[in-house]
Structure formats: structure tokens, C-alpha cells
PDB file of C-alpha atoms in Angstrom:
ATOM      1  CA  MET A   1      23.787 -22.449 -20.733  1.00  0.00           C
ATOM      2  CA  PRO A   2      26.499 -20.231 -22.191  1.00  0.00           C
ATOM      3  CA  PRO A   3      25.501 -16.891 -23.745  1.00  0.00           C
ATOM      4  CA  ARG A   4      25.686 -16.360 -27.470  1.00  0.00           C
ATOM      5  CA  ARG A   5      28.300 -13.734 -28.160  1.00  0.00           C
ATOM      6  CA  ALA A   6      29.363 -11.542 -31.049  1.00  0.00           C
ATOM      7  CA  ALA A   7      32.980 -12.063 -32.096  1.00  0.00           C
ATOM      8  CA  ALA A   8      33.772  -8.377 -31.657  1.00  0.00           C
ATOM      9  CA  VAL A   9      32.095  -5.082 -30.914  1.00  0.00           C
ATOM     10  CA  GLY A  10      30.156  -3.881 -33.961  1.00  0.00           C
ATOM     11  CA  VAL A  11      29.957  -7.377 -35.461  1.00  0.00           C
ATOM     12  CA  LYS A  12      26.540  -9.020 -35.589  1.00  0.00           C
ATOM     13  CA  PRO A  13      26.361 -12.346 -33.742  1.00  0.00           C
ATOM     14  CA  ALA A  14      25.597 -15.191 -36.105  1.00  0.00           C
ATOM     15  CA  ALA A  15      22.167 -16.644 -35.383  1.00  0.00           C
ATOM     16  CA  PRO A  16      21.778 -20.387 -35.852  1.00  0.00           C
ATOM     17  CA  PRO A  17      19.654 -21.361 -38.859  1.00  0.00           C
ATOM     18  CA  ARG A  18      15.978 -21.813 -38.057  1.00  0.00           C
ATOM     19  CA  THR A  19      14.435 -25.236 -38.271  1.00  0.00           C
ATOM     20  CA  ARG A  20      11.369 -25.719 -40.435  1.00  0.00           C
ATOM     21  CA  THR A  21       9.274 -26.091 -37.291  1.00  0.00           C
ATOM     22  CA  GLU A  22      10.633 -22.871 -35.778  1.00  0.00           C
ATOM     23  CA  SER A  23       9.969 -20.911 -38.983  1.00  0.00           C
ATOM     24  CA  LEU A  24       6.412 -22.224 -39.102  1.00  0.00           C
ATOM     25  CA  ARG A  25       5.875 -21.417 -35.443  1.00  0.00           C
ATOM     26  CA  LEU A  26       7.023 -17.826 -35.932  1.00  0.00           C
ATOM     27  CA  GLN A  27       4.911 -17.353 -39.070  1.00  0.00           C
ATOM     28  CA  ILE A  28       1.756 -18.722 -37.482  1.00  0.00           C
ATOM     29  CA  ALA A  29       2.409 -16.763 -34.266  1.00  0.00           C
ATOM     30  CA  ASP A  30       2.801 -13.544 -36.255  1.00  0.00           C
ATOM     31  CA  GLU A  31      -0.515 -14.164 -38.025  1.00  0.00           C
ATOM     32  CA  ILE A  32      -2.272 -14.789 -34.703  1.00  0.00           C
ATOM     33  CA  VAL A  33      -0.812 -11.790 -32.883  1.00  0.00           C
ATOM     34  CA  SER A  34      -1.391  -9.471 -35.862  1.00  0.00           C
ATOM     35  CA  GLY A  35      -5.039 -10.552 -36.094  1.00  0.00           C
ATOM     36  CA  ALA A  36      -4.767 -12.268 -39.484  1.00  0.00           C
ATOM     37  CA  LEU A  37      -5.839 -15.461 -37.683  1.00  0.00           C
ATOM     38  CA  GLU A  38      -8.622 -14.532 -35.270  1.00  0.00           C
ATOM     39  CA  PRO A  39      -9.480 -16.256 -31.964  1.00  0.00           C
ATOM     40  CA  GLY A  40     -11.524 -19.381 -32.586  1.00  0.00           C
ATOM     41  CA  THR A  41     -10.093 -19.976 -36.067  1.00  0.00           C
ATOM     42  CA  PRO A  42      -9.496 -23.711 -36.626  1.00  0.00           C
ATOM     43  CA  LEU A  43      -5.917 -24.663 -37.498  1.00  0.00           C
ATOM     44  CA  ASP A  44      -6.136 -27.501 -39.983  1.00  0.00           C
ATOM     45  CA  GLU A  45      -2.808 -29.340 -40.249  1.00  0.00           C
ATOM     46  CA  GLN A  46      -3.344 -30.430 -43.850  1.00  0.00           C
ATOM     47  CA  GLU A  47      -4.354 -26.942 -44.976  1.00  0.00           C
ATOM     48  CA  LEU A  48      -1.377 -25.308 -43.242  1.00  0.00           C
ATOM     49  CA  ALA A  49       1.010 -27.916 -44.661  1.00  0.00           C
ATOM     50  CA  ALA A  50      -0.239 -27.198 -48.189  1.00  0.00           C
ATOM     51  CA  ARG A  51      -0.050 -23.416 -47.684  1.00  0.00           C
ATOM     52  CA  PHE A  52       3.523 -23.483 -46.399  1.00  0.00           C
ATOM     53  CA  GLY A  53       4.691 -26.289 -48.678  1.00  0.00           C
ATOM     54  CA  VAL A  54       5.741 -28.690 -45.925  1.00  0.00           C
ATOM     55  CA  SER A  55       4.659 -32.020 -44.514  1.00  0.00           C
ATOM     56  CA  ARG A  56       2.185 -32.254 -41.639  1.00  0.00           C
ATOM     57  CA  THR A  57       4.906 -33.254 -39.138  1.00  0.00           C
ATOM     58  CA  PRO A  58       6.497 -29.777 -38.662  1.00  0.00           C
ATOM     59  CA  VAL A  59       3.026 -28.220 -38.693  1.00  0.00           C
ATOM     60  CA  ARG A  60       1.912 -30.537 -35.885  1.00  0.00           C
ATOM     61  CA  GLU A  61       5.037 -29.720 -33.842  1.00  0.00           C
ATOM     62  CA  ALA A  62       4.662 -25.959 -34.433  1.00  0.00           C
ATOM     63  CA  ILE A  63       1.060 -26.118 -33.197  1.00  0.00           C
ATOM     64  CA  ARG A  64       2.175 -28.069 -30.130  1.00  0.00           C
ATOM     65  CA  GLN A  65       4.776 -25.403 -29.316  1.00  0.00           C
ATOM     66  CA  LEU A  66       2.278 -22.586 -29.867  1.00  0.00           C
ATOM     67  CA  SER A  67      -0.105 -24.181 -27.399  1.00  0.00           C
ATOM     68  CA  SER A  68       2.508 -23.647 -24.658  1.00  0.00           C
ATOM     69  CA  SER A  69       2.433 -19.870 -25.247  1.00  0.00           C
ATOM     70  CA  GLY A  70      -1.355 -19.711 -24.977  1.00  0.00           C
ATOM     71  CA  LEU A  71      -1.808 -18.778 -28.635  1.00  0.00           C
ATOM     72  CA  VAL A  72      -3.358 -22.096 -29.592  1.00  0.00           C
ATOM     73  CA  SER A  73      -5.800 -24.351 -27.804  1.00  0.00           C
ATOM     74  CA  VAL A  74      -5.432 -28.037 -28.688  1.00  0.00           C
ATOM     75  CA  ARG A  75      -8.668 -29.952 -28.148  1.00  0.00           C
ATOM     76  CA  PRO A  76      -8.465 -33.757 -27.944  1.00  0.00           C
ATOM     77  CA  HIS A  77     -10.005 -35.392 -31.017  1.00  0.00           C
ATOM     78  CA  ARG A  78     -11.244 -32.015 -32.295  1.00  0.00           C
ATOM     79  CA  GLY A  79      -8.075 -30.315 -33.499  1.00  0.00           C
ATOM     80  CA  ALA A  80      -6.509 -26.949 -32.651  1.00  0.00           C
ATOM     81  CA  VAL A  81      -7.957 -23.442 -32.671  1.00  0.00           C
ATOM     82  CA  VAL A  82      -6.514 -19.956 -32.205  1.00  0.00           C
ATOM     83  CA  ALA A  83      -6.917 -18.953 -28.552  1.00  0.00           C
ATOM     84  CA  LEU A  84      -5.341 -15.647 -27.493  1.00  0.00           C
ATOM     85  CA  PRO A  85      -4.800 -15.168 -23.757  1.00  0.00           C
ATOM     86  CA  THR A  86      -7.069 -12.634 -22.091  1.00  0.00           C
ATOM     87  CA  PRO A  87      -5.619  -9.236 -21.122  1.00  0.00           C
ATOM     88  CA  SER A  88      -5.655 -10.410 -17.496  1.00  0.00           C
ATOM     89  CA  GLN A  89      -3.709 -13.577 -18.356  1.00  0.00           C
ATOM     90  CA  LEU A  90      -1.147 -11.573 -20.344  1.00  0.00           C
ATOM     91  CA  HIS A  91      -0.747  -9.132 -17.458  1.00  0.00           C
ATOM     92  CA  ASP A  92      -0.093 -12.018 -15.085  1.00  0.00           C
ATOM     93  CA  MET A  93       2.507 -13.563 -17.404  1.00  0.00           C
ATOM     94  CA  PHE A  94       4.356 -10.276 -17.889  1.00  0.00           C
ATOM     95  CA  GLU A  95       4.250  -9.578 -14.145  1.00  0.00           C
ATOM     96  CA  VAL A  96       6.022 -12.862 -13.439  1.00  0.00           C
ATOM     97  CA  MET A  97       8.384 -12.286 -16.370  1.00  0.00           C
ATOM     98  CA  ALA A  98       9.403  -8.900 -14.950  1.00  0.00           C
ATOM     99  CA  GLU A  99      10.239 -10.401 -11.554  1.00  0.00           C
ATOM    100  CA  LEU A 100      12.225 -13.312 -13.009  1.00  0.00           C
ATOM    101  CA  GLU A 101      14.192 -11.141 -15.429  1.00  0.00           C
ATOM    102  CA  GLY A 102      14.780  -8.534 -12.745  1.00  0.00           C
ATOM    103  CA  LEU A 103      16.251 -11.215 -10.506  1.00  0.00           C
ATOM    104  CA  CYS A 104      18.413 -12.439 -13.408  1.00  0.00           C
ATOM    105  CA  ALA A 105      19.756  -8.949 -14.114  1.00  0.00           C
ATOM    106  CA  GLY A 106      20.591  -8.383 -10.454  1.00  0.00           C
ATOM    107  CA  LEU A 107      22.448 -11.672 -10.112  1.00  0.00           C
ATOM    108  CA  ALA A 108      24.243 -11.055 -13.407  1.00  0.00           C
ATOM    109  CA  ALA A 109      25.489  -7.721 -12.051  1.00  0.00           C
ATOM    110  CA  ARG A 110      26.958  -9.620  -9.125  1.00  0.00           C
ATOM    111  CA  ASN A 111      28.142 -12.836 -10.787  1.00  0.00           C
ATOM    112  CA  MET A 112      29.086 -12.175 -14.433  1.00  0.00           C
ATOM    113  CA  THR A 113      32.711 -12.847 -15.324  1.00  0.00           C
ATOM    114  CA  VAL A 114      34.767 -10.321 -17.271  1.00  0.00           C
ATOM    115  CA  PRO A 115      34.458 -12.317 -20.546  1.00  0.00           C
ATOM    116  CA  GLU A 116      30.674 -12.581 -20.032  1.00  0.00           C
ATOM    117  CA  ARG A 117      30.425  -8.813 -19.508  1.00  0.00           C
ATOM    118  CA  ARG A 118      32.378  -8.241 -22.722  1.00  0.00           C
ATOM    119  CA  GLY A 119      30.033 -10.613 -24.546  1.00  0.00           C
ATOM    120  CA  LEU A 120      27.016  -8.693 -23.239  1.00  0.00           C
ATOM    121  CA  GLU A 121      28.554  -5.405 -24.398  1.00  0.00           C
ATOM    122  CA  ALA A 122      29.134  -6.901 -27.862  1.00  0.00           C
ATOM    123  CA  LEU A 123      25.513  -7.983 -28.146  1.00  0.00           C
ATOM    124  CA  HIS A 124      24.393  -4.551 -26.972  1.00  0.00           C
ATOM    125  CA  GLN A 125      26.505  -2.927 -29.694  1.00  0.00           C
ATOM    126  CA  ALA A 126      25.053  -5.320 -32.286  1.00  0.00           C
ATOM    127  CA  LEU A 127      21.549  -4.238 -31.242  1.00  0.00           C
ATOM    128  CA  ARG A 128      22.545  -0.594 -31.685  1.00  0.00           C
ATOM    129  CA  THR A 129      23.548  -1.341 -35.284  1.00  0.00           C
ATOM    130  CA  LEU A 130      20.225  -3.077 -35.932  1.00  0.00           C
ATOM    131  CA  VAL A 131      18.313  -0.064 -34.587  1.00  0.00           C
ATOM    132  CA  HIS A 132      20.001   2.102 -37.225  1.00  0.00           C
ATOM    133  CA  GLU A 133      19.231  -0.495 -39.890  1.00  0.00           C
ATOM    134  CA  GLY A 134      15.594  -0.675 -38.804  1.00  0.00           C
ATOM    135  CA  ASP A 135      15.476  -4.479 -38.876  1.00  0.00           C
ATOM    136  CA  PRO A 136      12.891  -5.683 -36.294  1.00  0.00           C
ATOM    137  CA  ALA A 137      13.181  -9.384 -37.212  1.00  0.00           C
ATOM    138  CA  ARG A 138      16.964  -9.428 -36.775  1.00  0.00           C
ATOM    139  CA  TYR A 139      16.682  -7.216 -33.695  1.00  0.00           C
ATOM    140  CA  HIS A 140      14.308  -9.750 -32.128  1.00  0.00           C
ATOM    141  CA  GLU A 141      16.769 -12.599 -32.724  1.00  0.00           C
ATOM    142  CA  THR A 142      19.709 -10.693 -31.262  1.00  0.00           C
ATOM    143  CA  ASN A 143      17.531  -9.446 -28.408  1.00  0.00           C
ATOM    144  CA  GLU A 144      16.868 -13.057 -27.425  1.00  0.00           C
ATOM    145  CA  ALA A 145      20.625 -13.686 -27.346  1.00  0.00           C
ATOM    146  CA  PHE A 146      21.078 -10.534 -25.240  1.00  0.00           C
ATOM    147  CA  HIS A 147      18.588 -11.679 -22.621  1.00  0.00           C
ATOM    148  CA  ALA A 148      19.955 -15.251 -22.702  1.00  0.00           C
ATOM    149  CA  ALA A 149      23.419 -13.856 -21.940  1.00  0.00           C
ATOM    150  CA  ILE A 150      22.011 -12.186 -18.835  1.00  0.00           C
ATOM    151  CA  TYR A 151      20.287 -15.410 -17.739  1.00  0.00           C
ATOM    152  CA  ALA A 152      23.565 -17.302 -18.159  1.00  0.00           C
ATOM    153  CA  GLY A 153      25.389 -14.569 -16.263  1.00  0.00           C
ATOM    154  CA  THR A 154      23.404 -15.342 -13.134  1.00  0.00           C
ATOM    155  CA  HIS A 155      25.383 -18.584 -12.780  1.00  0.00           C
ATOM    156  CA  ASN A 156      22.138 -20.068 -11.460  1.00  0.00           C
ATOM    157  CA  GLY A 157      21.009 -22.825 -13.794  1.00  0.00           C
ATOM    158  CA  TYR A 158      17.593 -23.324 -12.223  1.00  0.00           C
ATOM    159  CA  LEU A 159      16.705 -19.633 -12.418  1.00  0.00           C
ATOM    160  CA  ALA A 160      17.908 -19.456 -16.036  1.00  0.00           C
ATOM    161  CA  GLU A 161      15.807 -22.494 -16.971  1.00  0.00           C
ATOM    162  CA  LEU A 162      12.709 -21.133 -15.249  1.00  0.00           C
ATOM    163  CA  THR A 163      13.125 -17.730 -16.907  1.00  0.00           C
ATOM    164  CA  LEU A 164      13.580 -19.247 -20.370  1.00  0.00           C
ATOM    165  CA  MET A 165      10.455 -21.345 -19.885  1.00  0.00           C
ATOM    166  CA  THR A 166       8.417 -18.296 -18.900  1.00  0.00           C
ATOM    167  CA  ARG A 167       9.901 -16.268 -21.742  1.00  0.00           C
ATOM    168  CA  ALA A 168       8.674 -18.897 -24.218  1.00  0.00           C
ATOM    169  CA  ARG A 169       5.121 -18.217 -23.035  1.00  0.00           C
ATOM    170  CA  VAL A 170       5.306 -14.505 -23.865  1.00  0.00           C
ATOM    171  CA  ALA A 171       7.741 -14.647 -26.817  1.00  0.00           C
ATOM    172  CA  PRO A 172       5.132 -13.986 -29.567  1.00  0.00           C
ATOM    173  CA  PHE A 173       3.950 -10.854 -27.776  1.00  0.00           C
ATOM    174  CA  ARG A 174       7.476  -9.593 -27.122  1.00  0.00           C
ATOM    175  CA  ARG A 175       8.228 -10.137 -30.803  1.00  0.00           C
ATOM    176  CA  ALA A 176       5.122  -8.263 -31.969  1.00  0.00           C
ATOM    177  CA  GLN A 177       5.885  -5.076 -29.993  1.00  0.00           C
ATOM    178  CA  PHE A 178       9.001  -4.435 -32.115  1.00  0.00           C
ATOM    179  CA  ARG A 179       6.704  -3.459 -35.004  1.00  0.00           C
ATOM    180  CA  ALA A 180       5.556  -0.359 -33.129  1.00  0.00           C
ATOM    181  CA  THR A 181       7.057   2.896 -34.385  1.00  0.00           C
ATOM    182  CA  GLY A 182      10.160   3.884 -32.436  1.00  0.00           C
ATOM    183  CA  ARG A 183      10.143   0.690 -30.374  1.00  0.00           C
ATOM    184  CA  LEU A 184      13.588  -0.523 -31.485  1.00  0.00           C
ATOM    185  CA  GLY A 185      15.257   2.677 -30.293  1.00  0.00           C
ATOM    186  CA  GLY A 186      13.310   2.625 -27.052  1.00  0.00           C
ATOM    187  CA  SER A 187      14.269  -0.971 -26.378  1.00  0.00           C
ATOM    188  CA  TYR A 188      17.938  -0.194 -26.990  1.00  0.00           C
ATOM    189  CA  GLN A 189      17.888   2.727 -24.556  1.00  0.00           C
ATOM    190  CA  GLU A 190      16.248   0.544 -21.892  1.00  0.00           C
ATOM    191  CA  HIS A 191      18.914  -2.102 -22.491  1.00  0.00           C
ATOM    192  CA  ASP A 192      21.607   0.526 -22.099  1.00  0.00           C
ATOM    193  CA  THR A 193      20.413   1.328 -18.577  1.00  0.00           C
ATOM    194  CA  ILE A 194      20.454  -2.395 -17.745  1.00  0.00           C
ATOM    195  CA  VAL A 195      23.911  -2.964 -19.257  1.00  0.00           C
ATOM    196  CA  GLN A 196      25.486  -0.015 -17.466  1.00  0.00           C
ATOM    197  CA  ALA A 197      24.109  -1.204 -14.123  1.00  0.00           C
ATOM    198  CA  ILE A 198      25.429  -4.736 -14.723  1.00  0.00           C
ATOM    199  CA  LEU A 199      28.865  -3.460 -15.777  1.00  0.00           C
ATOM    200  CA  ARG A 200      29.269  -1.393 -12.618  1.00  0.00           C
ATOM    201  CA  GLY A 201      28.047  -4.285 -10.440  1.00  0.00           C
ATOM    202  CA  ASP A 202      24.916  -2.454  -9.301  1.00  0.00           C
ATOM    203  CA  GLN A 203      22.656  -5.354  -8.340  1.00  0.00           C
ATOM    204  CA  ALA A 204      19.688  -3.264  -7.177  1.00  0.00           C
ATOM    205  CA  GLY A 205      19.957  -0.901 -10.162  1.00  0.00           C
ATOM    206  CA  ALA A 206      20.099  -3.745 -12.674  1.00  0.00           C
ATOM    207  CA  THR A 207      17.102  -5.437 -11.059  1.00  0.00           C
ATOM    208  CA  GLU A 208      14.982  -2.308 -11.160  1.00  0.00           C
ATOM    209  CA  ALA A 209      16.051  -1.384 -14.711  1.00  0.00           C
ATOM    210  CA  MET A 210      15.080  -4.826 -16.009  1.00  0.00           C
ATOM    211  CA  ARG A 211      11.729  -4.777 -14.211  1.00  0.00           C
ATOM    212  CA  ALA A 212      10.993  -1.406 -15.781  1.00  0.00           C
ATOM    213  CA  HIS A 213      12.057  -2.679 -19.211  1.00  0.00           C
ATOM    214  CA  ILE A 214       9.666  -5.657 -19.094  1.00  0.00           C
ATOM    215  CA  GLY A 215       6.866  -3.356 -17.924  1.00  0.00           C
ATOM    216  CA  ILE A 216       7.456  -1.136 -20.948  1.00  0.00           C
ATOM    217  CA  VAL A 217       7.484  -4.216 -23.221  1.00  0.00           C
ATOM    218  CA  ARG A 218       4.084  -5.203 -21.813  1.00  0.00           C
ATOM    219  CA  ASP A 219       2.667  -1.724 -22.389  1.00  0.00           C
ATOM    220  CA  ALA A 220       4.167  -1.549 -25.904  1.00  0.00           C
ATOM    221  CA  PHE A 221       2.479  -4.792 -26.885  1.00  0.00           C
ATOM    222  CA  SER A 222      -0.833  -3.619 -25.419  1.00  0.00           C
ATOM    223  CA  SER A 223      -0.635  -0.396 -27.441  1.00  0.00           C
ATOM    224  CA  TYR A 224       0.283  -2.333 -30.581  1.00  0.00           C
ATOM    225  CA  ALA A 225      -2.610  -4.792 -30.085  1.00  0.00           C
ATOM    226  CA  GLU A 226      -5.140  -1.983 -29.513  1.00  0.00           C
ATOM    227  CA  ALA A 227      -3.997  -0.126 -32.645  1.00  0.00           C
ATOM    228  CA  ARG A 228      -4.186  -3.066 -35.068  1.00  0.00           C
TER     229      ARG A 228
END
């Protein structure tokens, strides 16, 4: 699982084009997390297909993917409804996420090759540019590439796979927290601590910095959810 890299420092990494299903998934997830679609709201495939101007096939797949993140509950023979995880469930997911990502950061500090470290630095610089531009959607995309580069840098395929799977469960909530005022700059500063620890080969420092970062992400989402 190679990391996605920017071609050079200061150049934004090109994100692959989104599929119709992925775009639908993100749009529906945003509406759920923002409260536009409340818990218990039925998700009618035909209605969603008409609203977004697509066939029912990508809608059905988007709903299936959303069910894996806990945002949607699919009931056999009765359709799907919005089902947000409880605060306790979210806490549990973020707690596991923090441990997995902390382990990834520590192993990356030990195992990343020189080209992989340069790629991580390039992504970090790209995120800095996006902070100044104030683009949370683009920041989220590049942030995913940044974290994926760290997972790949562990050189442990099983750990990377497990972390990506867990990340998919909390992705809508990580995405939502970037809407909070000042969150982009805060995220970048937290990343900087992680990057510097990885670059100097500080396994314990990178682990702790990443754990702290995910804890702040959890708290940022909680504050965002309470304020909406």
C-alpha cells in the first residue's frame, strides 16, 4: 500500500477523481453528521436517486458503505434508516483509532525509507498551503493521504489494513470536525509534531504525538456536534 505523494514540496498532491458512489456517500454522510438527516430518518433509495440525479445502484452501494461506519442501519426487508452511534460507541471507536494510529506513527518513525519521509514532508507542506487557503474539503482529502503515508511507512501490511478499516468507521466524524473554526490550523500543528518525531526517528515521541492528535480530533468532533 504505497503512500500518495506530492511531486514536490509546495505542490498539491493530485487526488484521484471520486466515483459517483463515493460522492454520494460523502454527501449523505455530511447531511447525517450535520443533523440535516436526523436519527431514525428513512433513507429511500428511489427518493435519493431522484434528488441526486443518479440511478438506484450507486445509492444502494453508498448506503451499504455508510452502514459500516455506523451512520446507517440497514434493516432486512424494511430499508435503511439514519442511525448515529452513541457517544459511548464513538468514544470506543476513537480510543481504538488512537492506539492503532499511534502504533503506526511509531513504526513509521523506525521503518520509513528516505523517499517515504520526503513524501510525508511533501504532503505536510501541501496541508500547510490548504490551511492558508481555508479549504476544509481539500484539506480532508490530503489529510487522508497524509495518514495513509504513515500507515504505509510502518512496512506492516496487516497493521495498515486494520488501521484503514477502523479509520473508515470514523471517517465521517473526522471529516466533520474540520468545519470547526481554527481546526485546520490546529490539525496542521499537531501533524507537525508527528512529522518531526518521525523524521528524527523518535518512535516513542511519534506514538505519543499521534495518540494525542486523535484524542484532539475526537474532542473537536464532540464540540462541533454539541454546537450544531
